[in-house]
Short mmCIF file of C-alpha atoms in Angstrom, two decimals:
data_model
loop_
_atom_site.label_atom_id
_atom_site.label_comp_id
_atom_site.label_asym_id
_atom_site.label_seq_id
_atom_site.Cartn_x
_atom_site.Cartn_y
_atom_site.Cartn_z
CA UNK A 1 0.02 0.05 0.00
CA UNK A 2 1.24 3.34 -0.93
CA UNK A 3 1.94 5.70 2.08
CA UNK A 4 -0.33 8.76 2.31
CA UNK A 5 1.83 11.69 0.96
CA UNK A 6 0.19 14.21 3.41
CA UNK A 7 0.28 12.02 6.62
CA UNK A 8 3.73 13.23 7.83
CA UNK A 9 2.25 16.86 7.93
CA UNK A 10 0.16 15.83 10.92
CA UNK A 11 3.35 15.11 12.75
CA UNK A 12 4.84 18.46 12.27
CA UNK A 13 4.90 20.32 15.97
CA UNK A 14 1.50 21.71 17.09
CA UNK A 15 -0.17 21.01 13.56
CA UNK A 16 -2.52 18.12 14.73
CA UNK A 17 -3.79 19.99 17.96
CA UNK A 18 -4.25 23.00 15.93
CA UNK A 19 -6.39 20.98 13.28
CA UNK A 20 -8.41 19.41 16.04
CA UNK A 21 -9.24 22.86 17.54
CA UNK A 22 -10.08 24.27 14.13
CA UNK A 23 -12.53 21.44 13.70
CA UNK A 24 -14.13 21.87 16.88
CA UNK A 25 -14.65 25.51 16.29
CA UNK A 26 -16.27 24.95 13.04
CA UNK A 27 -18.67 22.27 14.44
CA UNK A 28 -19.65 24.74 17.06
CA UNK A 29 -20.46 27.53 14.58
CA UNK A 30 -22.30 25.17 12.24
CA UNK A 31 -24.83 24.60 15.10
CA UNK A 32 -25.88 28.19 15.13
CA UNK A 33 -29.68 28.50 15.49
CA UNK A 34 -29.82 31.21 12.71
CA UNK A 35 -29.11 28.35 10.27
CA UNK A 36 -32.32 26.46 11.00
CA UNK A 37 -34.53 29.11 9.41
CA UNK A 38 -32.03 31.58 7.81
CA UNK A 39 -29.49 29.42 6.26
CA UNK A 40 -29.76 30.94 2.83
CA UNK A 41 -29.51 34.48 4.15
CA UNK A 42 -26.41 33.51 6.23
CA UNK A 43 -24.83 31.77 3.31
CA UNK A 44 -25.27 34.75 1.00
CA UNK A 45 -23.66 37.10 3.59
CA UNK A 46 -20.51 34.64 4.06
CA UNK A 47 -20.34 34.49 0.22
CA UNK A 48 -20.19 38.29 -0.15
CA UNK A 49 -17.67 38.80 2.75
CA UNK A 50 -15.51 35.91 1.37
CA UNK A 51 -15.51 37.57 -2.03
CA UNK A 52 -14.78 41.05 -0.68
CA UNK A 53 -11.81 39.50 1.36
CA UNK A 54 -10.42 37.45 -1.50
CA UNK A 55 -10.46 40.53 -3.81
CA UNK A 56 -8.73 42.59 -1.04
CA UNK A 57 -5.93 39.83 -0.61
CA UNK A 58 -5.39 40.28 -4.29
CA UNK A 59 -4.76 44.02 -3.92
CA UNK A 60 -8.25 45.19 -4.88
CA UNK A 61 -9.71 46.70 -1.63
CA UNK A 62 -13.42 47.75 -1.52
CA UNK A 63 -15.94 48.59 1.01
CA UNK A 64 -18.39 45.69 1.79
CA UNK A 65 -21.35 48.06 1.57
CA UNK A 66 -20.14 49.35 -1.86
CA UNK A 67 -19.78 45.97 -3.14
CA UNK A 68 -23.37 44.99 -1.87
CA UNK A 69 -24.76 48.11 -3.37
CA UNK A 70 -23.41 46.99 -6.74
CA UNK A 71 -21.36 50.37 -7.27
CA UNK A 72 -17.94 48.51 -7.49
CA UNK A 73 -17.12 47.75 -11.21
CA UNK A 74 -13.60 46.57 -10.71
CA UNK A 75 -13.28 43.23 -12.76
CA UNK A 76 -11.33 41.52 -9.93
CA UNK A 77 -13.83 42.16 -7.26
CA UNK A 78 -16.64 41.17 -9.72
CA UNK A 79 -14.56 37.95 -10.51
CA UNK A 80 -14.35 37.18 -6.88
CA UNK A 81 -18.09 37.49 -6.50
CA UNK A 82 -18.75 35.17 -9.47
CA UNK A 83 -16.31 32.74 -8.00
CA UNK A 84 -18.04 32.75 -4.72
CA UNK A 85 -21.48 32.23 -6.22
CA UNK A 86 -20.30 29.25 -8.30
CA UNK A 87 -18.67 27.24 -5.68
CA UNK A 88 -21.78 25.10 -4.43
CA UNK A 89 -22.25 24.19 -8.10
CA UNK A 90 -18.78 23.11 -8.47
CA UNK A 91 -18.23 21.04 -5.38
CA UNK A 92 -19.28 17.63 -6.84
CA UNK A 93 -16.99 17.95 -9.86
CA UNK A 94 -14.02 19.26 -8.00
CA UNK A 95 -12.73 15.87 -6.52
CA UNK A 96 -13.46 14.29 -10.00
CA UNK A 97 -11.99 16.77 -12.37
CA UNK A 98 -9.85 19.34 -10.65
CA UNK A 99 -7.92 20.59 -13.74
CA UNK A 100 -11.35 21.28 -15.40
CA UNK A 101 -12.66 23.16 -12.23
CA UNK A 102 -9.56 25.40 -11.84
CA UNK A 103 -9.84 26.31 -15.62
CA UNK A 104 -13.56 27.41 -14.83
CA UNK A 105 -12.56 29.14 -11.67
CA UNK A 106 -10.07 31.26 -13.78
CA UNK A 107 -12.60 32.22 -16.35
CA UNK A 108 -14.94 33.34 -13.57
CA UNK A 109 -12.24 34.98 -11.74
CA UNK A 110 -10.34 36.79 -14.50
CA UNK A 111 -12.92 37.96 -16.94
CA UNK A 112 -12.33 41.49 -17.85
CA UNK A 113 -8.81 41.26 -15.96
CA UNK A 114 -6.81 39.39 -18.52
CA UNK A 115 -7.09 38.63 -22.38
CA UNK A 116 -9.82 36.57 -23.47
CA UNK A 117 -7.59 33.93 -24.98
CA UNK A 118 -5.79 33.52 -21.63
CA UNK A 119 -9.00 32.60 -19.62
CA UNK A 120 -8.88 29.14 -18.24
CA UNK A 121 -5.44 28.30 -19.67
CA UNK A 122 -2.26 27.95 -17.69
CA UNK A 123 -0.12 30.83 -18.27
CA UNK A 124 3.69 29.99 -17.17
CA UNK A 125 3.53 31.31 -13.80
CA UNK A 126 6.45 29.04 -12.52
CA UNK A 127 10.04 29.32 -13.93
CA UNK A 128 10.22 25.43 -14.45
CA UNK A 129 7.33 24.42 -16.62
CA UNK A 130 7.77 20.73 -16.45
CA UNK A 131 8.26 20.76 -12.73
CA UNK A 132 5.07 23.14 -12.26
CA UNK A 133 3.17 20.67 -14.55
CA UNK A 134 4.13 17.84 -12.35
CA UNK A 135 3.24 19.54 -9.21
CA UNK A 136 -0.25 20.22 -10.67
CA UNK A 137 -0.43 16.59 -11.57
CA UNK A 138 0.27 15.71 -8.02
CA UNK A 139 -1.94 18.13 -6.52
CA UNK A 140 -4.92 16.88 -8.69
CA UNK A 141 -4.00 13.40 -7.58
CA UNK A 142 -4.46 14.39 -3.97
CA UNK A 143 -7.62 16.04 -4.70
CA UNK A 144 -9.02 12.96 -6.53
CA UNK A 145 -8.51 10.77 -3.46
CA UNK A 146 -4.83 10.49 -3.09
CA UNK A 147 -4.90 11.22 0.72
CA UNK A 148 -7.07 10.59 3.61
CA UNK A 149 -5.82 13.32 5.93
CA UNK A 150 -8.17 15.89 7.48
CA UNK A 151 -9.93 17.84 4.72
CA UNK A 152 -8.46 21.07 6.48
CA UNK A 153 -4.83 19.89 5.81
CA UNK A 154 -5.68 18.93 2.24
CA UNK A 155 -7.33 22.50 1.68
CA UNK A 156 -4.33 24.17 3.17
CA UNK A 157 -2.14 22.18 0.83
CA UNK A 158 -4.15 23.03 -2.42
CA UNK A 159 -4.15 26.53 -1.34
CA UNK A 160 -0.55 26.92 -0.67
CA UNK A 161 0.52 24.93 -3.85
CA UNK A 162 -1.65 27.24 -6.08
CA UNK A 163 -0.33 30.26 -4.49
CA UNK A 164 3.37 28.93 -5.13
CA UNK A 165 2.73 27.93 -8.49
CA UNK A 166 0.47 30.71 -9.81
CA UNK A 167 -0.65 28.73 -12.91
CA UNK A 168 -2.94 31.44 -14.50
CA UNK A 169 -2.52 34.87 -15.43
CA UNK A 170 -4.06 37.85 -13.50
CA UNK A 171 -5.99 37.12 -10.19
CA UNK A 172 -4.40 33.69 -9.49
CA UNK A 173 -4.82 34.05 -5.77
CA UNK A 174 -8.67 34.33 -6.06
CA UNK A 175 -8.48 30.95 -7.69
CA UNK A 176 -6.20 29.33 -5.18
CA UNK A 177 -8.70 30.43 -2.25
CA UNK A 178 -11.54 29.15 -4.19
CA UNK A 179 -10.07 25.81 -4.79
CA UNK A 180 -9.22 25.48 -1.03
CA UNK A 181 -12.92 26.53 -0.18
CA UNK A 182 -13.97 23.80 -2.59
CA UNK A 183 -11.99 21.20 -0.82
CA UNK A 184 -13.73 21.98 2.41
CA UNK A 185 -17.14 22.05 0.51
CA UNK A 186 -16.63 18.74 -1.34
CA UNK A 187 -15.18 16.87 1.69
CA UNK A 188 -18.11 17.81 3.92
CA UNK A 189 -15.96 19.77 6.21
CA UNK A 190 -17.88 22.77 5.39
CA UNK A 191 -20.79 21.39 3.24
CA UNK A 192 -22.65 24.44 2.94
CA UNK A 193 -19.70 26.83 2.32
CA UNK A 194 -20.39 28.80 5.47
CA UNK A 195 -16.79 29.05 7.00
CA UNK A 196 -15.49 32.46 5.79
CA UNK A 197 -11.85 31.25 5.82
CA UNK A 198 -10.87 34.15 3.44
CA UNK A 199 -11.99 36.60 5.96
CA UNK A 200 -9.43 34.85 8.24
CA UNK A 201 -6.95 35.24 5.56
CA UNK A 202 -7.66 38.91 5.19
CA UNK A 203 -7.55 39.47 8.95
CA UNK A 204 -4.27 38.09 9.43
CA UNK A 205 -3.01 39.13 6.07
CA UNK A 206 0.89 39.76 7.01
CA UNK A 207 0.85 36.22 8.52
CA UNK A 208 -0.86 34.91 5.31
CA UNK A 209 1.58 36.44 3.09
CA UNK A 210 4.62 35.29 5.22
CA UNK A 211 3.28 31.81 5.89
CA UNK A 212 2.55 31.29 2.08
CA UNK A 213 6.11 32.41 1.21
CA UNK A 214 7.32 30.05 3.79
CA UNK A 215 5.13 27.13 2.44
CA UNK A 216 6.54 27.80 -0.93
CA UNK A 217 10.10 26.89 0.27
CA UNK A 218 8.95 23.34 0.98
CA UNK A 219 10.81 23.12 4.27
CA UNK A 220 9.11 21.41 7.26
CA UNK A 221 9.32 24.73 9.05
CA UNK A 222 7.73 26.59 6.08
CA UNK A 223 4.91 24.05 5.72
CA UNK A 224 4.17 23.92 9.42
CA UNK A 225 4.03 27.72 9.54
CA UNK A 226 1.43 27.66 6.70
CA UNK A 227 -0.61 24.93 8.26
CA UNK A 228 -0.62 26.85 11.54
CA UNK A 229 -1.93 29.82 9.73
CA UNK A 230 -4.44 28.09 7.96
CA UNK A 231 -5.94 26.53 10.94
CA UNK A 232 -6.07 30.01 12.61
CA UNK A 233 -7.80 31.35 9.56
CA UNK A 234 -10.26 28.67 9.72
CA UNK A 235 -11.07 29.60 13.34
CA UNK A 236 -11.60 33.11 12.23
CA UNK A 237 -13.84 32.10 9.67
CA UNK A 238 -15.86 29.95 11.97
CA UNK A 239 -16.10 32.96 14.33
CA UNK A 240 -17.25 35.03 11.34
CA UNK A 241 -20.08 32.60 10.85
CA UNK A 242 -21.27 33.00 14.33
CA UNK A 243 -21.11 36.84 13.95
CA UNK A 244 -23.31 36.75 10.89
CA UNK A 245 -25.55 34.32 12.38
CA UNK A 246 -26.14 36.67 15.40
CA UNK A 247 -26.59 39.69 13.05
CA UNK A 248 -29.15 37.75 11.16
CA UNK A 249 -31.02 36.86 14.10
CA UNK A 250 -31.05 40.33 15.67
CA UNK A 251 -32.19 41.70 12.32
CA UNK A 252 -35.10 39.21 12.06
#
């Protein structure tokens, strides 16, 4: 039997307890009573906040209320909104055809931001093309069943690898964050897409940027730093769900 390639990550210092804490925080947030009768409203608000956060992490910062009002025409922000809205419909396809889904995410994210003929097509982000292709192949194999570790760990690896490779032109980070959220959706970790992990990345942006750079080095310490950041961002995302749920109940 082939060894699970991600299993050693759980042996890195402090990672397994952090994963467990994040899982517990998510489970608690998903029991919020607002979800019983107002789940659709909560999901829509989480989708909006996630899109605003993802665009901001790409360097396109907009006030949430301006985006909500429809006055923001920036193509990256609009792309992030399109991506966020499409995630539930792509969750079933993601573990079957991840490359196809990545191309679709790029079309949604980058329309209006890159040339039409670049949409959905890998665009030489890494200096060593054969190595980059091999890493994408390995990542696809993980997504299609090549690991049995916690979905949170898999999502973190998906996110980190796509940030490091930047396989698409334009807002490649929007695609990376969306792919990670799809991993949480498709594995049942966050089956309704209610954990606003991108808000967590945005709130901890200096750490996000630093940890992503550390992950790209491939060293154990670098990978550990990224996984510790990711679990912290998941906890912030779960807390954001609680905040939104409370706001919805108060408004109702």
